[in-house]
Amino acid sequence: MARTYVFPAPSLRWVPVWRRNLLVWRKLVAASILGNLADPLIMLFGLGYGLGALLPSIEGMPYIVFFAAGSLCTATMFTASFESMFSAFSRMHGQKTWDAILYAPLTVDDVVAGELVWSACKAWLTGSTILAVIVVFGFGKSPLAALALPVAFLIGLAFSSIGLVMTVLARGWDFFSFYMTLVLTPMMMISGVFFPAAQLPEPLPSVAKALPLYHGVQIVRPLVAGEWPPDVALHLAVLIVYALAGYWIAIVLARKRFST
Amino acid sequence: MNPLVVRGLRKSYGDLEVVSGVDLEVASGECFGLLGPNGAGKTTILRLCLGLVEADSGSIRLLGREVPAHAREARSEVGVVPQLDNLDPDFTVAENLLVYGRYFGLERHEIDGRIPALLEFAGLAGRASAKIQTLSGGMKRRLILARALVNEPRLLFMDEPTTGLDPQARHLIWERLRRLRQEGRTLVLTTHFMDEAERLCTRVAIMDRGRIIAQGAPRALVAEHIEPQVVEAYGAGLEAWAEQALSLAPRVERAGETVFCYAERAEPVLGALEGRSDLSFLHRPANLEDVFLKLTGRDLRD
């Protein structure tokens, strides 16, 4: 039984799982990109220009520039969460795709790894498209902004692995609403996306510092503004810890779920 | 060495022991049937043999490899037909085969080379680009069988391969399974259709409550466990007839409104039934189902 808890050692067999999801995505590419980008871009331009016109500059930048970095991180978070929960759960639970894969020479570790990397890639695509919009509209002018690309992938990994923990725990679709409403939405509000996190009374800013979204925003915002982020090692470390811990927990729970 | 060797296999879920000491050995080229009522432990044994579930004790060798330690290597040469349809609904018929082949590490050109023969085998030639939702139950079942062959397995596990199919579809599956045996593949299937087991299997094991209670060739099991002639009688006059039947046949069973008489010679029973308008009857040779019901009882299992 000790084997249930060992840290996952997936083989490269996860690649066909990733390619399977890519093949499905290619069939629905227009709807998928529109679905992942429309919301954040409407928010970015609506709030950025509408609300931004009423506000003084924040942390030395126009509001829309301040908000653009938060928007990139939030959209990446939501794409990762939707893919790793609703889409992965549908494959695991409804379609029994995971069961079919496990007859082949793949293990649960491989399947979860394939889902994780896939979901992070999809999230990265959302994040990098928003970055492209940011650059095209002149909100980010520095070449440093390009470094937001790998950070978006890491944010994708962190939220996908947490999402997969929810997925392997879930017995039905309702379960995800709790996580969305009680975790993701409040996290978005306290993590410095719309306004600096310190605006809120304690303990909310401290809570935010324990959560991954805050640290993503703390790296991406200076990069977009053309500055090297302070405490970058700490922020990266928090995201990496969430990604690895989530991955491990998701795999342990998946091994249990699929060994009966 | 035989492709599947299982020794002293045990598995419990909580307090319930679902596999209680199972030994079985399947020879190369055999079609081996695991029979048993629902909950007998058949599906659990398949999952144990594939290394998807870990046994509490006992050993499994599948295609010469220790399971679960080397289950991954063993599975690369095994095909699986599951009980429930889990074809990929996002894909066409051919894409299902392509995507599944990749899980075995096959390259696209290898899989593309195999697809026409697999579709022909499944009776789905010309349906390569059909969507899964447009297939009938029988077509889906055949596609799952073709999918299980994409890696050219030496051994196939099939969990109730014909459950839910109409007679035409079942006969077609049976014909294909015979073809697979002719190609030298080893088949291991579970079923609770006794006619299916009798037609297809070289050897069967009858399971009940996690144990194998009889094992052998279907005809040999019938000869060993049951009288060769069976007369089933039912109708208004059953109460009186049930008493009388006891003196006519060595073994008489009653199940609800039917009396089953088992005997070496059916003539005395048939003679007594001759000309009775209050009873209908059916005379037939004994079959595997009679053995099954004798050994596992007539009570419902849910």
XYZ file of C-alpha atoms in Angstrom:
562
model
C 0.000 0.000 0.000
C 3.014 2.259 0.448
C 3.106 2.472 -3.335
C -0.042 4.581 -3.202
C 1.875 7.476 -1.642
C 5.225 7.498 -3.470
C 5.967 10.595 -5.515
C 4.797 10.049 -9.083
C 7.255 8.880 -11.691
C 5.372 9.085 -14.962
C 6.898 7.647 -18.112
C 6.726 9.499 -21.406
C 3.528 7.520 -21.973
C 1.654 10.647 -20.847
C 2.351 12.182 -24.262
C -0.417 10.247 -26.096
C -2.912 11.424 -23.449
C -1.869 15.008 -24.175
C -2.152 14.368 -27.924
C -5.610 12.900 -27.495
C -6.794 16.124 -25.886
C -5.057 18.172 -28.559
C -6.901 16.247 -31.286
C -10.266 17.006 -29.643
C -9.323 20.641 -29.125
C -8.368 21.039 -32.792
C -11.919 20.119 -33.747
C -13.372 22.825 -31.534
C -10.593 25.359 -31.710
C -12.636 28.457 -32.603
C -15.241 27.943 -29.892
C -12.583 27.044 -27.365
C -10.436 30.127 -27.928
C -13.456 32.410 -28.006
C -14.773 30.882 -24.784
C -11.488 31.341 -22.962
C -10.715 34.854 -24.231
C -14.013 36.684 -24.636
C -14.700 37.036 -20.912
C -11.294 38.299 -19.807
C -10.969 40.702 -22.736
C -14.418 42.187 -22.153
C -13.487 42.669 -18.501
C -10.094 44.106 -19.391
C -11.379 46.738 -21.786
C -14.649 47.412 -19.987
C -13.196 47.899 -16.518
C -9.852 49.127 -17.778
C -11.211 52.016 -19.816
C -14.529 52.545 -18.040
C -13.442 52.361 -14.431
C -9.895 53.360 -15.291
C -11.034 56.788 -16.527
C -12.293 57.594 -13.029
C -9.180 56.434 -11.223
C -5.782 58.004 -10.647
C -2.766 55.939 -11.619
C -2.108 52.955 -9.371
C 1.423 52.009 -8.348
C 2.646 54.497 -10.904
C 0.760 53.077 -13.899
C -2.592 53.782 -15.613
C -5.393 51.581 -14.247
C -5.780 49.542 -17.432
C -2.085 48.648 -17.366
C -2.355 47.716 -13.682
C -5.408 45.601 -14.359
C -4.031 43.996 -17.551
C -1.477 41.924 -15.617
C -4.122 40.821 -13.117
C -6.430 39.954 -15.958
C -3.769 37.799 -17.618
C -3.221 35.827 -14.395
C -6.933 35.441 -13.648
C -7.806 34.280 -17.144
C -4.965 31.748 -17.001
C -6.265 30.546 -13.642
C -9.807 30.108 -14.914
C -8.803 28.311 -18.114
C -6.613 25.915 -16.091
C -9.394 25.344 -13.577
C -12.144 24.722 -16.122
C -10.026 22.344 -18.181
C -8.698 20.368 -15.224
C -12.096 20.128 -13.538
C -15.053 20.151 -15.911
C -13.296 18.778 -18.996
C -11.096 16.276 -17.169
C -14.011 15.123 -15.006
C -16.084 14.513 -18.098
C -13.292 12.346 -19.526
C -12.697 10.543 -16.249
C -16.263 10.088 -15.050
C -18.782 10.471 -17.852
C -16.964 9.081 -20.863
C -14.758 6.622 -18.928
C -11.891 7.636 -21.186
C -9.393 7.142 -18.356
C -10.598 3.565 -17.811
C -10.030 2.764 -21.469
C -6.544 4.293 -21.375
C -5.611 2.231 -18.334
C -6.026 -1.048 -20.294
C -3.084 0.119 -22.397
C 0.419 0.182 -20.916
C -0.257 3.451 -19.080
C -0.678 4.007 -15.358
C -2.848 6.452 -13.442
C 0.318 8.535 -12.976
C 0.717 8.853 -16.757
C -2.922 9.815 -17.287
C -2.881 12.504 -14.591
C 0.439 13.840 -15.924
C -0.996 14.040 -19.456
C -4.106 15.855 -18.207
C -2.003 18.233 -16.106
C 0.366 19.242 -18.894
C -2.526 19.555 -21.326
C -4.526 21.779 -19.029
C -1.467 23.934 -18.296
C -0.813 24.304 -22.041
C -4.367 25.404 -22.665
C -4.113 27.895 -19.810
C -0.802 29.103 -21.195
C -2.447 29.719 -24.550
C -5.047 31.944 -22.873
C -2.379 33.797 -20.900
C -0.116 34.313 -23.878
C -2.964 35.528 -26.089
C -3.876 38.112 -23.471
C -0.214 39.080 -23.280
C -0.281 39.587 -27.040
C -3.312 41.872 -26.664
C -1.504 43.758 -23.888
C 1.510 44.302 -26.135
C -0.523 45.204 -29.217
C -2.470 47.838 -27.279
C 0.724 49.225 -25.859
C 0.027 48.374 -22.188
C 3.332 46.535 -21.991
C 6.287 47.884 -23.952
C 9.314 46.241 -22.379
C 10.902 43.041 -23.705
C 10.720 41.845 -20.086
C 7.019 41.272 -20.719
C 8.008 38.183 -22.724
C 9.068 36.574 -19.441
C 5.406 36.520 -18.471
C 5.053 33.601 -20.912
C 6.813 30.969 -18.781
C 5.155 32.423 -15.680
C 1.741 31.926 -17.290
C 2.631 28.272 -17.878
C 3.603 27.898 -14.214
C 0.328 29.531 -13.096
C -1.415 27.073 -15.419
C 0.394 24.128 -13.827
C -0.416 25.289 -10.287
C -4.148 25.745 -10.922
C -4.423 22.640 -13.096
C -2.919 20.432 -10.427
C -5.259 21.888 -7.780
C -8.143 21.440 -10.232
C -7.189 17.804 -10.763
C -7.257 17.258 -6.992
C -10.862 18.498 -7.066
C -11.606 16.278 -10.069
C -10.375 13.037 -8.520
C -12.243 13.900 -5.314
C -15.484 14.766 -7.114
C -18.460 12.400 -7.136
C -20.568 14.740 -9.272
C -20.586 18.059 -11.073
C -21.964 20.084 -8.141
C -18.738 19.604 -6.250
C -16.932 22.048 -8.524
C -19.335 24.930 -7.781
C -18.123 24.956 -4.184
C -14.531 25.311 -5.270
C -15.373 27.947 -7.872
C -17.554 30.021 -5.562
C -15.809 29.544 -2.249
C -12.187 29.463 -3.396
C -11.526 30.892 -6.853
C -13.853 33.914 -6.801
C -12.725 35.183 -3.364
C -9.112 34.489 -4.339
C -9.519 36.653 -7.411
C -10.910 39.481 -5.229
C -8.114 39.494 -2.617
C -5.071 38.726 -4.784
C -4.370 42.194 -6.166
C -6.055 41.638 -9.518
C -8.420 44.633 -9.556
C -6.688 46.733 -6.862
C -3.607 46.323 -4.681
C -4.093 43.511 -2.179
C -3.077 45.815 0.697
C -6.285 47.871 0.176
C -8.257 45.223 2.054
C -8.268 44.918 5.864
C -6.209 42.239 7.566
C -6.227 39.261 7.584
C -7.218 39.257 3.892
C -3.842 40.459 2.513
C -2.094 37.775 4.597
C -4.484 35.107 3.337
C -3.774 36.247 -0.226
C -0.045 35.742 0.338
C -0.693 32.071 1.069
C -2.493 31.605 -2.260
C -0.993 31.082 -5.729
C -2.835 33.789 -7.678
C -1.325 36.625 -5.599
C 2.194 35.406 -6.365
C 1.454 35.066 -10.069
C 0.224 38.685 -10.177
C 3.284 39.841 -8.192
C 5.570 38.468 -10.912
C 3.571 39.320 -14.015
C 2.672 42.924 -13.182
C 6.273 44.249 -12.893
C 7.303 42.248 -15.972
C 4.528 43.831 -18.040
C 5.543 47.264 -16.673
C 9.141 46.577 -17.672
C 10.655 46.033 -14.222
C 12.347 43.047 -12.640
C 9.899 41.702 -10.002
C 10.985 42.030 -6.363
C 11.168 38.739 -4.400
C 10.777 36.790 -7.625
C 12.311 33.643 -6.136
C 9.740 33.567 -3.342
C 6.826 34.071 -5.737
C 8.076 31.385 -8.104
C 8.669 29.027 -5.190
C 5.071 29.361 -3.985
C 3.729 28.592 -7.466
C 6.076 25.612 -7.840
C 5.102 24.240 -4.431
C 1.407 24.482 -5.313
C 2.026 22.762 -8.649
C 4.074 19.902 -7.184
C 1.941 19.401 -4.073
C -1.260 19.481 -6.102
C 0.167 17.036 -8.618
C 1.247 14.630 -5.903
C -2.054 14.807 -4.024
C -4.036 14.437 -7.261
C -2.087 11.325 -8.201
C -2.360 9.717 -4.771
C -6.123 10.301 -4.796
C -6.404 9.084 -8.394
C -4.478 5.902 -7.558
C -6.939 5.258 -4.762
C -9.942 6.035 -6.918
C -8.809 3.735 -9.714
C -7.549 0.805 -7.648
C -10.943 -0.529 -6.596
C 4.751 -21.456 -20.167
C 1.034 -20.803 -20.190
C 0.008 -17.211 -20.965
C -2.034 -16.803 -17.786
C -1.232 -18.498 -14.488
C -3.064 -17.448 -11.318
C -2.289 -18.969 -7.908
C -4.007 -18.487 -4.557
C -5.528 -15.139 -5.521
C -7.340 -13.234 -2.765
C -8.876 -9.757 -2.675
C -11.093 -8.091 -0.094
C -12.916 -4.779 -0.123
C -13.461 -3.895 3.529
C -14.977 -6.938 5.217
C -16.130 -8.481 1.966
C -13.796 -10.990 0.358
C -14.662 -10.825 -3.351
C -11.933 -13.225 -4.515
C -11.296 -16.045 -2.037
C -8.393 -18.154 -3.193
C -8.606 -18.590 -6.956
C -6.250 -20.810 -8.999
C -6.493 -20.933 -12.730
C -4.314 -21.560 -15.709
C -5.091 -20.698 -19.322
C -3.182 -22.450 -22.092
C -2.033 -20.788 -25.280
C -4.757 -20.620 -27.943
C -7.513 -21.484 -25.502
C -10.817 -19.699 -25.083
C -11.337 -19.705 -21.350
C -14.647 -18.647 -19.820
C -15.213 -17.324 -16.318
C -18.848 -17.938 -15.467
C -20.693 -16.834 -12.404
C -23.670 -14.898 -11.107
C -23.417 -11.139 -10.601
C -21.034 -10.381 -7.760
C -19.155 -13.682 -8.102
C -15.862 -11.828 -8.555
C -15.338 -12.266 -12.310
C -14.668 -8.638 -13.168
C -12.410 -8.238 -10.131
C -10.310 -11.161 -11.361
C -9.908 -9.514 -14.758
C -8.876 -6.250 -13.115
C -6.411 -8.107 -10.895
C -4.921 -9.904 -13.914
C -4.431 -6.563 -15.689
C -2.664 -5.133 -12.645
C -5.291 -2.401 -12.204
C -6.098 -3.680 -8.725
C -3.572 -5.117 -6.304
C -4.293 -8.533 -4.764
C -4.121 -9.095 -1.003
C -2.234 -12.321 -1.649
C -1.483 -14.817 -4.392
C 0.431 -14.528 -7.624
C -0.391 -13.713 -11.233
C 1.794 -14.340 -14.275
C 0.479 -12.792 -17.465
C 2.397 -13.555 -20.673
C 5.400 -14.544 -18.585
C 5.427 -11.358 -16.505
C 4.773 -10.901 -12.838
C 1.622 -8.805 -12.203
C 1.255 -6.160 -10.837
C 5.041 -5.512 -10.737
C 5.379 -5.780 -14.529
C 1.762 -5.172 -15.477
C 2.666 -2.346 -17.828
C 4.847 -4.612 -19.998
C 2.234 -7.364 -19.891
C -0.560 -4.992 -20.903
C 1.356 -3.926 -24.002
C 0.630 -7.398 -25.428
C -2.926 -7.697 -24.142
C -6.247 -6.442 -25.505
C -9.250 -5.600 -23.331
C -12.943 -5.519 -24.213
C -14.676 -3.903 -21.227
C -18.188 -4.544 -20.042
C -19.305 -0.959 -20.643
C -18.834 1.097 -23.779
C -15.984 3.551 -23.287
C -15.273 4.517 -26.868
C -14.147 8.108 -27.213
C -17.296 10.061 -28.190
C -15.269 13.047 -29.392
C -13.791 11.019 -32.247
C -14.749 9.172 -35.390
C -14.373 5.410 -35.775
C -10.883 5.664 -37.314
C -9.744 8.322 -34.838
C -10.715 6.038 -31.975
C -8.346 3.407 -33.348
C -5.593 5.945 -34.035
C -5.733 7.525 -30.587
C -5.890 4.127 -28.905
C -2.954 2.795 -30.882
C -0.849 5.732 -29.704
C -1.365 4.664 -26.104
C 0.637 1.560 -27.053
C 3.434 3.697 -28.410
C 2.561 2.952 -32.031
C 3.383 5.498 -34.712
C 0.678 6.969 -36.869
C 1.813 5.192 -40.056
C 1.780 1.818 -38.270
C -1.746 2.383 -36.987
C -2.961 3.741 -40.324
C -1.624 0.540 -41.881
C -3.688 -1.584 -39.495
C -6.943 0.385 -39.610
C -8.412 -1.052 -42.861
C -8.033 -4.654 -41.654
C -9.420 -3.761 -38.219
C -12.458 -2.069 -39.766
C -13.025 -5.037 -42.034
C -12.788 -7.361 -39.048
C -15.318 -5.214 -37.163
C -17.685 -5.124 -40.143
C -17.212 -1.350 -40.231
C -15.443 -0.984 -43.567
C -16.583 2.297 -45.138
C -17.471 3.689 -41.722
C -14.043 5.081 -40.899
C -15.254 8.650 -40.584
C -18.580 7.877 -38.902
C -19.215 9.499 -35.537
C -19.503 7.164 -32.559
C -23.002 8.441 -31.731
C -24.279 7.195 -35.103
C -23.247 3.569 -34.456
C -25.662 0.880 -33.237
C -24.938 -1.072 -30.059
C -23.571 -4.000 -32.050
C -21.313 -1.746 -34.130
C -19.926 -0.092 -31.008
C -19.211 -3.489 -29.514
C -17.362 -4.585 -32.654
C -15.401 -1.352 -32.705
C -14.368 -1.938 -29.087
C -13.215 -5.400 -30.162
C -11.253 -3.895 -33.061
C -9.787 -1.311 -30.683
C -8.606 -4.123 -28.407
C -6.739 -5.610 -31.388
C -4.909 -2.447 -32.427
C -1.716 -3.537 -30.636
C -1.964 -7.077 -32.105
C -2.327 -8.674 -28.670
C -1.450 -12.278 -27.885
C -4.177 -12.479 -25.286
C -7.589 -10.802 -25.018
C -9.635 -10.205 -21.885
C -13.322 -9.720 -22.559
C -15.798 -8.779 -19.873
C -19.270 -9.870 -20.984
C -18.555 -9.193 -24.657
C -22.124 -9.713 -25.886
C -24.277 -8.372 -23.051
C -27.066 -6.192 -24.407
C -26.727 -7.296 -28.040
C -29.424 -8.718 -30.283
C -29.017 -12.286 -31.644
C -27.575 -11.198 -34.990
C -24.993 -9.018 -33.309
C -24.080 -11.783 -30.843
C -23.585 -14.332 -33.615
C -21.345 -11.948 -35.480
C -19.200 -11.378 -32.374
C -18.975 -15.153 -31.798
C -17.868 -15.671 -35.376
C -15.149 -13.046 -34.944
C -13.957 -14.550 -31.683
C -13.588 -17.934 -33.395
C -11.527 -16.234 -36.067
C -9.273 -14.768 -33.380
C -8.734 -18.234 -31.943
C -7.839 -19.575 -35.354
C -5.196 -16.875 -35.523
C -3.738 -18.422 -32.396
C -4.753 -15.772 -29.881
C -5.698 -16.692 -26.344
C -9.106 -15.497 -25.169
C -10.299 -15.050 -21.604
C -13.903 -13.970 -21.250
C -16.501 -13.561 -18.560
C -20.116 -14.185 -19.321
C -23.345 -15.225 -17.740
C -24.728 -16.535 -20.998
C -24.252 -20.280 -20.766
C -24.952 -20.839 -24.449
C -22.181 -18.387 -25.243
C -19.741 -20.248 -23.003
C -20.795 -23.623 -24.425
C -20.295 -22.476 -27.999
C -17.065 -20.554 -27.610
C -15.081 -21.849 -24.692
C -12.659 -24.731 -24.689
C -12.735 -24.616 -20.910
C -14.806 -22.803 -18.326
C -14.554 -22.090 -14.620
C -17.784 -21.629 -12.707
C -17.426 -19.081 -9.912
C -19.576 -18.335 -6.937
C -18.890 -16.008 -4.030
C -15.271 -15.461 -4.999
C -14.366 -19.124 -5.498
C -14.091 -21.436 -8.475
C -16.499 -24.256 -7.742
C -16.048 -26.275 -10.961
C -13.654 -26.169 -13.870
C -13.381 -28.077 -17.148
C -14.532 -28.374 -20.750
C -18.243 -27.450 -21.048
C -19.351 -30.936 -22.236
C -17.243 -32.620 -19.560
C -18.807 -30.444 -16.853
C -22.291 -31.337 -18.082
C -21.408 -35.037 -18.116
C -19.821 -34.879 -14.691
C -22.398 -32.825 -12.812
C -25.766 -33.439 -14.382
C -28.079 -36.134 -15.722
C -28.161 -35.950 -19.538
C -31.945 -35.540 -20.004
C -34.100 -32.688 -18.715
C -37.869 -32.332 -18.750
C -39.380 -29.002 -17.699
C -43.081 -29.070 -16.841
C -45.465 -26.248 -15.962
C -49.189 -25.595 -15.893
C -52.294 -25.813 -13.720
C -51.727 -29.403 -12.586
C -48.251 -28.711 -11.263
C -48.905 -29.276 -7.529
C -49.979 -32.897 -7.922
C -47.444 -33.582 -10.640
C -44.539 -32.348 -8.516
C -45.255 -35.160 -6.024
C -45.570 -37.773 -8.734
C -42.379 -36.627 -10.510
C -40.255 -37.612 -7.504
C -40.845 -41.276 -8.283
C -40.136 -40.878 -12.015
C -36.765 -39.072 -12.064
C -33.754 -39.365 -9.738
C -33.519 -35.598 -9.291
C -36.412 -33.152 -9.331
C -36.198 -29.396 -8.719
C -38.926 -26.855 -8.402
C -38.412 -23.211 -9.264
C -41.569 -21.150 -8.908
C -44.148 -22.524 -11.324
C -41.834 -24.947 -13.138
C -40.671 -28.449 -12.204
C -37.336 -29.649 -13.605
C -36.798 -33.426 -13.860
C -33.211 -34.598 -14.428
C -32.686 -38.236 -15.492
C -30.559 -40.708 -17.461
C -33.678 -41.682 -19.386
C -36.546 -39.290 -19.907
C -39.091 -41.909 -21.076
C -40.798 -42.530 -17.696
C -41.317 -38.794 -17.178
C -42.473 -38.241 -20.744
C -44.837 -41.212 -20.512
C -46.499 -39.764 -17.441
C -46.879 -36.376 -19.088
C -48.313 -37.799 -22.301
C -51.836 -36.628 -22.997
C -52.159 -34.308 -19.983
C -53.970 -31.142 -20.914
C -53.237 -29.370 -17.604
C -49.450 -29.488 -18.068
C -47.106 -28.230 -20.769
C -43.599 -29.600 -21.014
C -40.256 -29.250 -22.742
C -37.794 -32.109 -23.231
C -34.170 -31.173 -23.932
C -30.606 -32.364 -23.358
C -28.873 -31.047 -20.259
C -26.632 -28.048 -20.792
C -24.161 -25.852 -19.001
C -26.933 -23.705 -17.573
C -28.254 -26.719 -15.663
C -24.787 -27.300 -14.232
C -24.523 -23.635 -13.369
C -27.888 -23.529 -11.617
C -27.200 -26.783 -9.786
C -23.880 -25.485 -8.484
C -24.802 -21.866 -7.758
C -28.480 -22.285 -6.840
C -31.565 -20.616 -8.209
C -31.678 -17.664 -5.838
C -31.483 -14.197 -7.316
C -28.152 -12.406 -6.925
C -28.180 -8.671 -6.866
